[in-house]
Short mmCIF file of N, CA and C and ligand atoms in Angstrom, two decimals:
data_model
loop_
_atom_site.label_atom_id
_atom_site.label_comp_id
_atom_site.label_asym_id
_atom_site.label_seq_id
_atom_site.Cartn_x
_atom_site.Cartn_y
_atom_site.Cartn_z
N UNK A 1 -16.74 7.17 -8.52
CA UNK A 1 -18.00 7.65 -9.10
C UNK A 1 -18.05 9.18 -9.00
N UNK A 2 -18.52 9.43 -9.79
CA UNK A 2 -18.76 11.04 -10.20
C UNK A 2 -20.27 11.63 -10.22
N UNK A 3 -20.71 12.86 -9.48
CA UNK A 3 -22.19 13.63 -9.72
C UNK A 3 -21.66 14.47 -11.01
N UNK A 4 -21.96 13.93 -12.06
CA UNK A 4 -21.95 14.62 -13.34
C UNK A 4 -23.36 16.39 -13.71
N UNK A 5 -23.00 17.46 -14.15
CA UNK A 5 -23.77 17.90 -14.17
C UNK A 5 -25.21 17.38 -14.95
N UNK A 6 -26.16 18.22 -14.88
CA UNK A 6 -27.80 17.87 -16.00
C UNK A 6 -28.01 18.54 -16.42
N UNK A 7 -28.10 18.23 -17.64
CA UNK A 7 -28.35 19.06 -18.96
C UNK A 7 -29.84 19.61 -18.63
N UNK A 8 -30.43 21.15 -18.94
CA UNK A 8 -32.03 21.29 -18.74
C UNK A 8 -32.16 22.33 -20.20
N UNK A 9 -33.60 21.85 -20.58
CA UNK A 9 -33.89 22.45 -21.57
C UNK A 9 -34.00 23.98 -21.50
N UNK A 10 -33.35 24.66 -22.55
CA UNK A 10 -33.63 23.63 -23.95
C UNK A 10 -32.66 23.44 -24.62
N UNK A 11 -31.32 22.77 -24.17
CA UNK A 11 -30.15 22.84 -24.19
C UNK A 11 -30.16 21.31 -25.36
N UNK A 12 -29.89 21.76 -26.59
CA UNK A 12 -30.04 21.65 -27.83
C UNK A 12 -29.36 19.52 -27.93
N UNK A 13 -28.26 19.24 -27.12
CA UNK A 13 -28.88 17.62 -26.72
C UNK A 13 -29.55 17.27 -26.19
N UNK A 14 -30.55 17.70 -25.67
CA UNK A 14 -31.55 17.02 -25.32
C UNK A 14 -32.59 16.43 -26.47
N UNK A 15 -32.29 17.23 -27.59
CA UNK A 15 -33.59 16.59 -28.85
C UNK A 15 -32.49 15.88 -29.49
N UNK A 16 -31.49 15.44 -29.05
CA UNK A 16 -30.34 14.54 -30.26
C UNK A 16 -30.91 13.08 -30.10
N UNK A 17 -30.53 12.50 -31.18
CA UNK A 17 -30.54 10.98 -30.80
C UNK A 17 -29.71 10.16 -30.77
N UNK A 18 -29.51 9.53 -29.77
CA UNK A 18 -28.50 9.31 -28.99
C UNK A 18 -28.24 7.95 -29.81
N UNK A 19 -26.19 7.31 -30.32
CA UNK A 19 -25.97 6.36 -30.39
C UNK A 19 -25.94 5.04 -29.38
N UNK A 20 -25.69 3.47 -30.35
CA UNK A 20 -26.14 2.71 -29.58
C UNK A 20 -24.62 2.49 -29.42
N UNK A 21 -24.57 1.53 -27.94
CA UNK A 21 -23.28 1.39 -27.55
C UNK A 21 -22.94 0.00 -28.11
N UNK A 22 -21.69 0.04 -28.53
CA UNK A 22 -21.50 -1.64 -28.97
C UNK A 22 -21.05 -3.05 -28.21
N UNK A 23 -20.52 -2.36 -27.02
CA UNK A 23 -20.49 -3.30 -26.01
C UNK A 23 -20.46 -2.59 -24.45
N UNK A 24 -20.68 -2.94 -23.47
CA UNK A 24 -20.87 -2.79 -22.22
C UNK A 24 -19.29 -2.75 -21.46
N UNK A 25 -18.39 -2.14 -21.74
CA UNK A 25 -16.99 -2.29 -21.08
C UNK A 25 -16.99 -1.26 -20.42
N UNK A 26 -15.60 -0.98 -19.78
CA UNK A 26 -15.19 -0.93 -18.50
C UNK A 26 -15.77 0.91 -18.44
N UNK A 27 -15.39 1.77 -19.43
CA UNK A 27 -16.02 2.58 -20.26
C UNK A 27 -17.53 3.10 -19.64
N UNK A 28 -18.31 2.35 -20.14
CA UNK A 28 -19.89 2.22 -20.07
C UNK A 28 -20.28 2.44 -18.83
N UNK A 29 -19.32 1.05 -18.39
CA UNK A 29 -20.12 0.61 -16.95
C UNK A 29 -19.81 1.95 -15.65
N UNK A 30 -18.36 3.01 -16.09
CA UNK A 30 -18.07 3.95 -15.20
C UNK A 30 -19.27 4.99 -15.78
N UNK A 31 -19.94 5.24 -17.19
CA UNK A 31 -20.78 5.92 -17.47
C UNK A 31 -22.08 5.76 -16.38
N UNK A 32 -22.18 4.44 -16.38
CA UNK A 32 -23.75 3.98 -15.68
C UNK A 32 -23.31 4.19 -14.36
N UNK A 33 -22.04 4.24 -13.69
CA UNK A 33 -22.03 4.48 -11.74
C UNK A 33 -22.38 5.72 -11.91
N UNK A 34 -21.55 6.72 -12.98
CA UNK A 34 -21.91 7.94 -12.67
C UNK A 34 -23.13 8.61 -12.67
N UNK A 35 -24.16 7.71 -13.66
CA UNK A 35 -25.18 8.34 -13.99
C UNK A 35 -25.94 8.45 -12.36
N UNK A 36 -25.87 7.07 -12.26
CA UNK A 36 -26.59 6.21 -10.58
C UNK A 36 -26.10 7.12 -9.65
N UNK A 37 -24.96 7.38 -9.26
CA UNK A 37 -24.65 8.41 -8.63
C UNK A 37 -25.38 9.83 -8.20
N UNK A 38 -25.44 10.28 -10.17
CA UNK A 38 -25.89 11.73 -10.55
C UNK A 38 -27.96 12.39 -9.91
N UNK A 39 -28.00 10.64 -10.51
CA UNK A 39 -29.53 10.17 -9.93
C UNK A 39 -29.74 10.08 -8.27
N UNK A 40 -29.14 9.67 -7.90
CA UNK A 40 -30.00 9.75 -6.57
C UNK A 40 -29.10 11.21 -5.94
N UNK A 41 -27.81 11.76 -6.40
CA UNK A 41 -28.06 12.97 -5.85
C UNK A 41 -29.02 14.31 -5.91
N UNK A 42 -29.70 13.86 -7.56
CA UNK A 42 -30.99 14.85 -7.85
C UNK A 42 -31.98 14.11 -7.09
N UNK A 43 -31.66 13.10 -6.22
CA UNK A 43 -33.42 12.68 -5.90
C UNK A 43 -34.20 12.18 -7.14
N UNK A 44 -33.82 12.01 -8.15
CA UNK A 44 -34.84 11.08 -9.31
C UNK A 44 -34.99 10.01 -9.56
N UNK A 45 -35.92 9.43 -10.44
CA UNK A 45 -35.78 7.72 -10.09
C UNK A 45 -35.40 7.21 -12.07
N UNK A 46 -34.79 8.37 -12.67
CA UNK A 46 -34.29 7.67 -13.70
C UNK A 46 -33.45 8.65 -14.79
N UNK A 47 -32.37 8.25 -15.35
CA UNK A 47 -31.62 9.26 -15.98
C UNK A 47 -31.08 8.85 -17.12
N UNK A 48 -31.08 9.21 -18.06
CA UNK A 48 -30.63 8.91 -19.37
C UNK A 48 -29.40 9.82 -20.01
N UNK A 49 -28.58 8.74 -20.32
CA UNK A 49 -27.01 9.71 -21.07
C UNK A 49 -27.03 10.80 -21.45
N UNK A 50 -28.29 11.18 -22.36
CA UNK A 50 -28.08 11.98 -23.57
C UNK A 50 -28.43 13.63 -22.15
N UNK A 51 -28.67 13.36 -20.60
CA UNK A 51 -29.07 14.11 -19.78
C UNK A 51 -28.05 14.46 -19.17
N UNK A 52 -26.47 13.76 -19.04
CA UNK A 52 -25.39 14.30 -19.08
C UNK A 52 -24.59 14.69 -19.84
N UNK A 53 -24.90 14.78 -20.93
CA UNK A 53 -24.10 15.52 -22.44
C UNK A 53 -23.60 14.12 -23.01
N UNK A 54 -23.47 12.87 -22.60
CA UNK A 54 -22.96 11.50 -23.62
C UNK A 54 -24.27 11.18 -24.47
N UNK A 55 -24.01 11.43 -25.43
CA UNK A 55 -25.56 10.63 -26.80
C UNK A 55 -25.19 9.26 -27.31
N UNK A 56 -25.23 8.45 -26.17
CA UNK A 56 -25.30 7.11 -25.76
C UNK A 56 -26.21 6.21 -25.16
N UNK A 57 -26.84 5.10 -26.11
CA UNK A 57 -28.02 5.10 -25.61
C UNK A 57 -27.91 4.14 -24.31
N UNK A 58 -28.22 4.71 -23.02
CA UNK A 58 -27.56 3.90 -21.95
C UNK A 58 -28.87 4.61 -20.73
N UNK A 59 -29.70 3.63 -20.24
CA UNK A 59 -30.31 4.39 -18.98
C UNK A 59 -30.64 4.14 -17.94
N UNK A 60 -30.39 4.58 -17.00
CA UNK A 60 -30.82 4.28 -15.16
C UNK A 60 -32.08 4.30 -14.77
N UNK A 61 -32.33 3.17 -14.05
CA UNK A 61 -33.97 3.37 -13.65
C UNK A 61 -33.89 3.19 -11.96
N UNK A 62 -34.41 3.70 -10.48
CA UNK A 62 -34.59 2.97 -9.50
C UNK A 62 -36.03 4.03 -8.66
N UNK A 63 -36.80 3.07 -9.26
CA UNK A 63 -38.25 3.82 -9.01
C UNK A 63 -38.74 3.74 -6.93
N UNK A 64 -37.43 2.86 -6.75
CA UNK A 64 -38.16 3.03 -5.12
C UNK A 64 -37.27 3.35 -4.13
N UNK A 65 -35.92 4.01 -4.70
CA UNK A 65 -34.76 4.67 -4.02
C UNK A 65 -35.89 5.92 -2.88
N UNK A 66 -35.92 6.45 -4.42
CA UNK A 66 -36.45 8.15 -3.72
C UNK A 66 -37.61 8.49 -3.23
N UNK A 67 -38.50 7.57 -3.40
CA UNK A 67 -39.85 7.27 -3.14
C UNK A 67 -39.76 6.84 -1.65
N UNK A 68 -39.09 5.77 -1.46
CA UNK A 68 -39.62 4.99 -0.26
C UNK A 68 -38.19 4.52 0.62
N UNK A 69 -37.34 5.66 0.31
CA UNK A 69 -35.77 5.16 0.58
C UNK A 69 -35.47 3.40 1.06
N UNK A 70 -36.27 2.94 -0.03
CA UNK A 70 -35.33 1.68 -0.22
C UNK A 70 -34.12 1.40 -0.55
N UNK A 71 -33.24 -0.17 -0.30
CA UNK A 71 -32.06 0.19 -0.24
C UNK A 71 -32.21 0.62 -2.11
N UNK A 72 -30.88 0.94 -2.51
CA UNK A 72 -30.46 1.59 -4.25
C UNK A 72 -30.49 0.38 -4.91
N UNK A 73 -31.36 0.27 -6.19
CA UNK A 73 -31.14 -1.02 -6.73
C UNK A 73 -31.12 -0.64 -8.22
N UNK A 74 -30.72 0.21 -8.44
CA UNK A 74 -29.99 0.81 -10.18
C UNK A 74 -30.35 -0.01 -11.02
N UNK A 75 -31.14 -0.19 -11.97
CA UNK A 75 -31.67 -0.90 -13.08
C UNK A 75 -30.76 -0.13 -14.07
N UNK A 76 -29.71 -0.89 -14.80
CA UNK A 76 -28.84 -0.05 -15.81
C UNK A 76 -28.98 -0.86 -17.59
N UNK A 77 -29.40 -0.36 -18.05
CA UNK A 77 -30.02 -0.97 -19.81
C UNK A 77 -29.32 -0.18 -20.55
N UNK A 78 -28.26 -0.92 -21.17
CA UNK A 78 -28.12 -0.01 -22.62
C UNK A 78 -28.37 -0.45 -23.72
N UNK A 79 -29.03 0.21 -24.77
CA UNK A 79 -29.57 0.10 -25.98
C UNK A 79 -30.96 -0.85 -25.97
N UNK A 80 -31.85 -0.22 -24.72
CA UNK A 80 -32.87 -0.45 -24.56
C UNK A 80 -33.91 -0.90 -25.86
N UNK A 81 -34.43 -1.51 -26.00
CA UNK A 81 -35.69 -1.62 -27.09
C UNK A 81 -37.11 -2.15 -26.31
N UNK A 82 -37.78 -1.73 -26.68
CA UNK A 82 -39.53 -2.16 -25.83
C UNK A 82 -39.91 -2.87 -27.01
N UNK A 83 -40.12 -4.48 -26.62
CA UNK A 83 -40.52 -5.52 -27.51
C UNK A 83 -42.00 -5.87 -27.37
N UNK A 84 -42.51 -5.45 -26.02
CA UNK A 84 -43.90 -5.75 -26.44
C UNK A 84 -44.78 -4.41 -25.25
N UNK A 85 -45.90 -3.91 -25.38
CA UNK A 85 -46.35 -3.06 -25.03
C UNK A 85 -47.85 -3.54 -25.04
N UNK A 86 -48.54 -3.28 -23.65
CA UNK A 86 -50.07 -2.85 -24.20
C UNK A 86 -50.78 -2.11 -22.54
N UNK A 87 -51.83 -1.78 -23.20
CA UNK A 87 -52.67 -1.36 -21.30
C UNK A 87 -52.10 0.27 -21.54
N UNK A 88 -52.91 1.10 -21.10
CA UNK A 88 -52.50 2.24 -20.51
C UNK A 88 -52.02 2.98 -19.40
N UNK A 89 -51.62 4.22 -19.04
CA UNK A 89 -51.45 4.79 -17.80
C UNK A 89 -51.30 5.92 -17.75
N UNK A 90 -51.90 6.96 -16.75
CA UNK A 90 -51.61 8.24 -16.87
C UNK A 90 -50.52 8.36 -16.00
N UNK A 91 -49.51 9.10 -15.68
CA UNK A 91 -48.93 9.24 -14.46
C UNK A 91 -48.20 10.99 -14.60
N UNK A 92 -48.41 11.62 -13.25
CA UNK A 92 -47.86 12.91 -13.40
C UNK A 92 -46.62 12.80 -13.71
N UNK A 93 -45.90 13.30 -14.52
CA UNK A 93 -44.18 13.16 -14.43
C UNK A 93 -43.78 14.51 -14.55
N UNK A 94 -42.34 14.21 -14.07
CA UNK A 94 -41.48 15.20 -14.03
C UNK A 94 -39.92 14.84 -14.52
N UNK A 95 -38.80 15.98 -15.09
CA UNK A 95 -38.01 15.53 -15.77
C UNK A 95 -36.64 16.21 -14.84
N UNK A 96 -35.96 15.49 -14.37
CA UNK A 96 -34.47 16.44 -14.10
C UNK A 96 -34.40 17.57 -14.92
N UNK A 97 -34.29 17.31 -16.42
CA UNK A 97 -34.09 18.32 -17.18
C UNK A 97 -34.91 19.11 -17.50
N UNK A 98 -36.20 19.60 -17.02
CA UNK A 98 -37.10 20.25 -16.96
C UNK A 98 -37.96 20.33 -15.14
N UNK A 99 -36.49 21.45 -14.69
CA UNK A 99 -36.92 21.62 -13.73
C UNK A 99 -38.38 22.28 -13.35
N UNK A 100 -39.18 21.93 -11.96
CA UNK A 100 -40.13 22.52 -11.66
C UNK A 100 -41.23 22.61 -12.07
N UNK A 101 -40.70 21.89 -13.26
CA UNK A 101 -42.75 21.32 -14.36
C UNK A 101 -42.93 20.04 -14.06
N UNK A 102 -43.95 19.56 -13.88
CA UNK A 102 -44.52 18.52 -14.27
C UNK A 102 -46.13 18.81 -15.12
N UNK A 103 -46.12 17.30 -15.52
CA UNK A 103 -47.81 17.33 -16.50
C UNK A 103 -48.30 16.06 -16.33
N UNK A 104 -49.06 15.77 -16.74
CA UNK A 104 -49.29 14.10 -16.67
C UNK A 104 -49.54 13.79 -18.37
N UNK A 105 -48.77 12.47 -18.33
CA UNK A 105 -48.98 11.89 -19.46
C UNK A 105 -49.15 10.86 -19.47
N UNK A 106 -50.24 9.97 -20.90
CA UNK A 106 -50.10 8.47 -20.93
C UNK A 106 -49.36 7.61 -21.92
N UNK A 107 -49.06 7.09 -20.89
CA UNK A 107 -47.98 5.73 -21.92
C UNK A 107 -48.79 4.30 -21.86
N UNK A 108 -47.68 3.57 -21.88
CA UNK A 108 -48.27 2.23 -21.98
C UNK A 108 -48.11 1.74 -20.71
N UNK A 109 -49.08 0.33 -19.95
CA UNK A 109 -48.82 0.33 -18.42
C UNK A 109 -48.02 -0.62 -18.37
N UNK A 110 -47.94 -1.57 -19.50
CA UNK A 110 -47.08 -2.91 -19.41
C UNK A 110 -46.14 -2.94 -20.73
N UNK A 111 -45.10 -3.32 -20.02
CA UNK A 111 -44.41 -3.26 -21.38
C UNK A 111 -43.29 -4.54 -21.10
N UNK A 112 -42.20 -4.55 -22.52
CA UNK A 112 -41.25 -5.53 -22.34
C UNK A 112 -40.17 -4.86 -22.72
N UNK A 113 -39.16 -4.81 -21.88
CA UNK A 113 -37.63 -4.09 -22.31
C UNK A 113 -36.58 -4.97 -22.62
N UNK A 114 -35.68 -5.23 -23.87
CA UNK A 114 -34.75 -6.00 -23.90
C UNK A 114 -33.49 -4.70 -24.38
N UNK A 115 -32.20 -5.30 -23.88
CA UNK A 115 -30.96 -4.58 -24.27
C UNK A 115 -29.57 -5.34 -23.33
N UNK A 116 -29.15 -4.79 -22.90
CA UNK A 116 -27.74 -5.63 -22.50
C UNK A 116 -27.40 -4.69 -20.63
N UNK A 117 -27.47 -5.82 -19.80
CA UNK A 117 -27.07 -5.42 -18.85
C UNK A 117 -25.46 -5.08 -18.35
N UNK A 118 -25.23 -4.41 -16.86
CA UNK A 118 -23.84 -3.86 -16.59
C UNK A 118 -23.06 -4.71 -16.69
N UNK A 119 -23.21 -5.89 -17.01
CA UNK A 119 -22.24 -6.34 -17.41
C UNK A 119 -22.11 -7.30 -18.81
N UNK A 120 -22.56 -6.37 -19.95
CA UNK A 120 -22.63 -6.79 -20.92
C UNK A 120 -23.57 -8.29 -21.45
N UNK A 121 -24.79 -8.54 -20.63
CA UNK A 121 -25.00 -9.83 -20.73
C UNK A 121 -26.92 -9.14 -21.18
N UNK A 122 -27.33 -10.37 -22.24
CA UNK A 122 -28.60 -9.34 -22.72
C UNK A 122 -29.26 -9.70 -21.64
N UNK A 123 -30.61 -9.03 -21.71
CA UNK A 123 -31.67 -9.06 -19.86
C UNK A 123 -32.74 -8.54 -20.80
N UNK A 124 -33.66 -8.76 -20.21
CA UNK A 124 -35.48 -8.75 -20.47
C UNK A 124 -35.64 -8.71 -19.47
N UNK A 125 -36.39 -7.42 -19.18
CA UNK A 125 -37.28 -7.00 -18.22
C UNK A 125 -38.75 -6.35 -18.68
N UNK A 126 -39.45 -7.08 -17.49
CA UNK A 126 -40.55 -6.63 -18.02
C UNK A 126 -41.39 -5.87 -16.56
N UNK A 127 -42.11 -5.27 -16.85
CA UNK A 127 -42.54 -3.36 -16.20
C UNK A 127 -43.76 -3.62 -16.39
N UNK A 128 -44.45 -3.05 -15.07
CA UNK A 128 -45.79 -2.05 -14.73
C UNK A 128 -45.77 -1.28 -14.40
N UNK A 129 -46.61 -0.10 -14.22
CA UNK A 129 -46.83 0.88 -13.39
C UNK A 129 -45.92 2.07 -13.64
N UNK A 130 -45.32 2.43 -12.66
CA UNK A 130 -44.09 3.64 -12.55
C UNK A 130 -43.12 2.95 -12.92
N UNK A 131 -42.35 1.99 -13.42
CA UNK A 131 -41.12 1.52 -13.70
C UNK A 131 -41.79 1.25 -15.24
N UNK A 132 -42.85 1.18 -15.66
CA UNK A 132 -43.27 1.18 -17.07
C UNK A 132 -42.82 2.50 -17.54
N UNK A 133 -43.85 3.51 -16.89
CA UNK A 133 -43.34 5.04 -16.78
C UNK A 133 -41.96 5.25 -17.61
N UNK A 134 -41.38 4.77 -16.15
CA UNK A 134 -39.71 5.56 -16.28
C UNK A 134 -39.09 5.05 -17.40
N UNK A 135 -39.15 4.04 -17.75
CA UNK A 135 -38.46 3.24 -18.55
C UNK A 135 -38.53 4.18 -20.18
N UNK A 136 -40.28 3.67 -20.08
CA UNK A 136 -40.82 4.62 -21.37
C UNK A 136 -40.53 5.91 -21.62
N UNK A 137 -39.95 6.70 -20.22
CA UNK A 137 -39.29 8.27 -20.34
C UNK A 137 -38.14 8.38 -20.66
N UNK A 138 -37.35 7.24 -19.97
CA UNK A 138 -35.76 7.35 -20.36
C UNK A 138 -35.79 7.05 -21.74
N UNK A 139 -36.33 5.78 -22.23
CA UNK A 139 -36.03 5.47 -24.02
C UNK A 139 -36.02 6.76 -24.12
N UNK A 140 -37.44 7.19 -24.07
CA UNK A 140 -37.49 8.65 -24.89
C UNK A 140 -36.06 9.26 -25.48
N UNK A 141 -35.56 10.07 -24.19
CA UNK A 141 -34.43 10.60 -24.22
C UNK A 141 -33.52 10.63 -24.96
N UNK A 142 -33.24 9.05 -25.47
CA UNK A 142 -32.62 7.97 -26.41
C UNK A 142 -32.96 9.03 -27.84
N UNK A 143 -33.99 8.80 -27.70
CA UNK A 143 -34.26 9.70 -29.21
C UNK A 143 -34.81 10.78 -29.08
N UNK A 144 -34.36 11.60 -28.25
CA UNK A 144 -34.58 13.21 -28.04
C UNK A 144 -35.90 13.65 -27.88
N UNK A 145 -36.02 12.83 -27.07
CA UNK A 145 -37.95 13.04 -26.69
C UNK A 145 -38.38 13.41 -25.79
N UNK A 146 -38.82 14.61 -25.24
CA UNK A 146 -39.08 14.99 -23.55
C UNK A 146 -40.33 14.55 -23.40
N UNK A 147 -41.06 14.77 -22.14
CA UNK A 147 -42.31 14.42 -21.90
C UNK A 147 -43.40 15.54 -22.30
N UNK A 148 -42.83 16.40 -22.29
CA UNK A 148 -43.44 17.56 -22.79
C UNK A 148 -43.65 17.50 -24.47
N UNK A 149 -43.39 16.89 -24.89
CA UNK A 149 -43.31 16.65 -26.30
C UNK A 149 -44.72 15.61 -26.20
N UNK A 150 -44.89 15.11 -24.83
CA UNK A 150 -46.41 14.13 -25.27
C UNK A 150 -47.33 15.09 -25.04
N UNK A 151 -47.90 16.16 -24.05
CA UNK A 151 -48.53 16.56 -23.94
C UNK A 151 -48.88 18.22 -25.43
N UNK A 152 -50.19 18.53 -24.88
CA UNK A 152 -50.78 18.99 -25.93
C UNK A 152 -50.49 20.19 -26.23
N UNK A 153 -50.67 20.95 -27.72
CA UNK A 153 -49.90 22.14 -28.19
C UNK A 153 -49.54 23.06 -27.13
N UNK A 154 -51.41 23.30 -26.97
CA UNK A 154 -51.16 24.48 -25.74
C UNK A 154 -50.79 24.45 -24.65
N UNK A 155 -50.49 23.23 -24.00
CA UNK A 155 -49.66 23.48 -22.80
C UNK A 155 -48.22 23.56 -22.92
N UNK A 156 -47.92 23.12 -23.93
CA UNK A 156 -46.13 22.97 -24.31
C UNK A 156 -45.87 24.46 -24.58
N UNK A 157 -47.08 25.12 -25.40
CA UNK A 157 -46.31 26.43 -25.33
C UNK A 157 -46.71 27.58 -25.00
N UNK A 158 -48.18 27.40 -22.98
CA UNK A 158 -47.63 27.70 -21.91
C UNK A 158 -46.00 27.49 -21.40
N UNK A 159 -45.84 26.61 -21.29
CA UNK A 159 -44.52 25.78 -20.67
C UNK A 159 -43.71 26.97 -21.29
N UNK A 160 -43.24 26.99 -22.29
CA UNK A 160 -42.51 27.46 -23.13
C UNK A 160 -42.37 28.98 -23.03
N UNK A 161 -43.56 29.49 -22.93
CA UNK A 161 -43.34 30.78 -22.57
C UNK A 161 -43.10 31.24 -21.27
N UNK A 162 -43.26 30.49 -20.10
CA UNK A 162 -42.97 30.53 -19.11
C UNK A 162 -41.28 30.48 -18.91
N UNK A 163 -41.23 29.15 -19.52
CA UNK A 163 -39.43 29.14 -19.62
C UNK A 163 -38.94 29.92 -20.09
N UNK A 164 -39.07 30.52 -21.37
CA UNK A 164 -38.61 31.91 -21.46
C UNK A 164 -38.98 32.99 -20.44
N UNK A 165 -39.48 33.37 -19.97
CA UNK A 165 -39.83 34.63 -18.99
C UNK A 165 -38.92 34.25 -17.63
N UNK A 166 -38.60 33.43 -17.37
CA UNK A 166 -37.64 32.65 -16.50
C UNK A 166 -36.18 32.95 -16.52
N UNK A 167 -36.36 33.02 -18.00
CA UNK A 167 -34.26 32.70 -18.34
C UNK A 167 -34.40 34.07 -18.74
N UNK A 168 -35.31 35.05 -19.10
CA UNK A 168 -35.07 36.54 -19.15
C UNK A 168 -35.06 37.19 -18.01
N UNK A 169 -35.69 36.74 -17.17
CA UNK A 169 -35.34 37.30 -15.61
C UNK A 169 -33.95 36.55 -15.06
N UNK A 170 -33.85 35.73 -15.81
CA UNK A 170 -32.01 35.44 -14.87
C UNK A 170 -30.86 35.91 -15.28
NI1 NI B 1 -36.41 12.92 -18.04
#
């Protein structure tokens, strides 16, 4: 297994949209250790391909690693789809690839995820709460979607000008 670097905005894959994988082989599955890997060495509880430079739609979820150092239990989905959705939620988030910001945004609180597990076999999972969250952040990713992209004009471009004044001082 490999700590792969993370892509941070506004590093131009991050708005790509990421292909679907056609099967789960040997390939994939070294994609998803590495990601799991990459993830709990940032301390995050979810990481999506297109966040190590692969635009593959493939993503890691483990919402109670870093939280509550439970043992690692890597939720790995590729070619995620959310089949059913309803209920709301606000939750503050934050992005690997957007270091040092967070905002709060709302998604949906319940949802249904279908796609193909690590070992190529399909899986339905279904989410509340912060694993609704994450889930709903990683798709994103899938199709080049930050979280900052939910929240409203003017704070995105606070954000924005900040990030610039940042990368001109470095
Ligand atoms: Ni993210």
């Amino acid at each position: 297994m490999a700590i792969l670097p993370i892509l941070t905005v506004p590093d131009r894959r991050l708005k790509q949209v990421s292909q679907p994988v056609t099967l789960v082989d040997d390939a994939v599955r070294q994609l998803m250790d590495d990601m799991a890997e990459t993830m709990y060495h940032a301390i995050g509880i979810g990481l999506a391909a297109p966040q190590v430079g692969v635009l593959r739609r493939v993503i890691c979820c483990d919402v109670t690693h870093a939280q509550n150092g439970d043992e690692k239990k890597p939720v790995f989905i590729a070619n995620p789809v959310i089949v059913h959705q309803e209920g709301d939620i606000c939750w503050k988030e934050g992005c690997l690839s957007i270091p040092e910001y967070h905002a709060e945004v709302t998604r949906y609180s319940h949802i249904v995820v279908q796609g193909l597990d690590r070992d190529n076999q399909p899986l339905e999972l279904k989410a509340t709460e912060l694993m609704a969250v994450c889930l709903q952040h990683e798709i994103d990713h899938l199709n080049g979607k930050l979280f900052i992209d939910h929240i409203s004009a003017l704070k995105r471009s606070i954000f924005m000008k900040k990030l610039k004044k940042k990368k001109d001082e470095a």
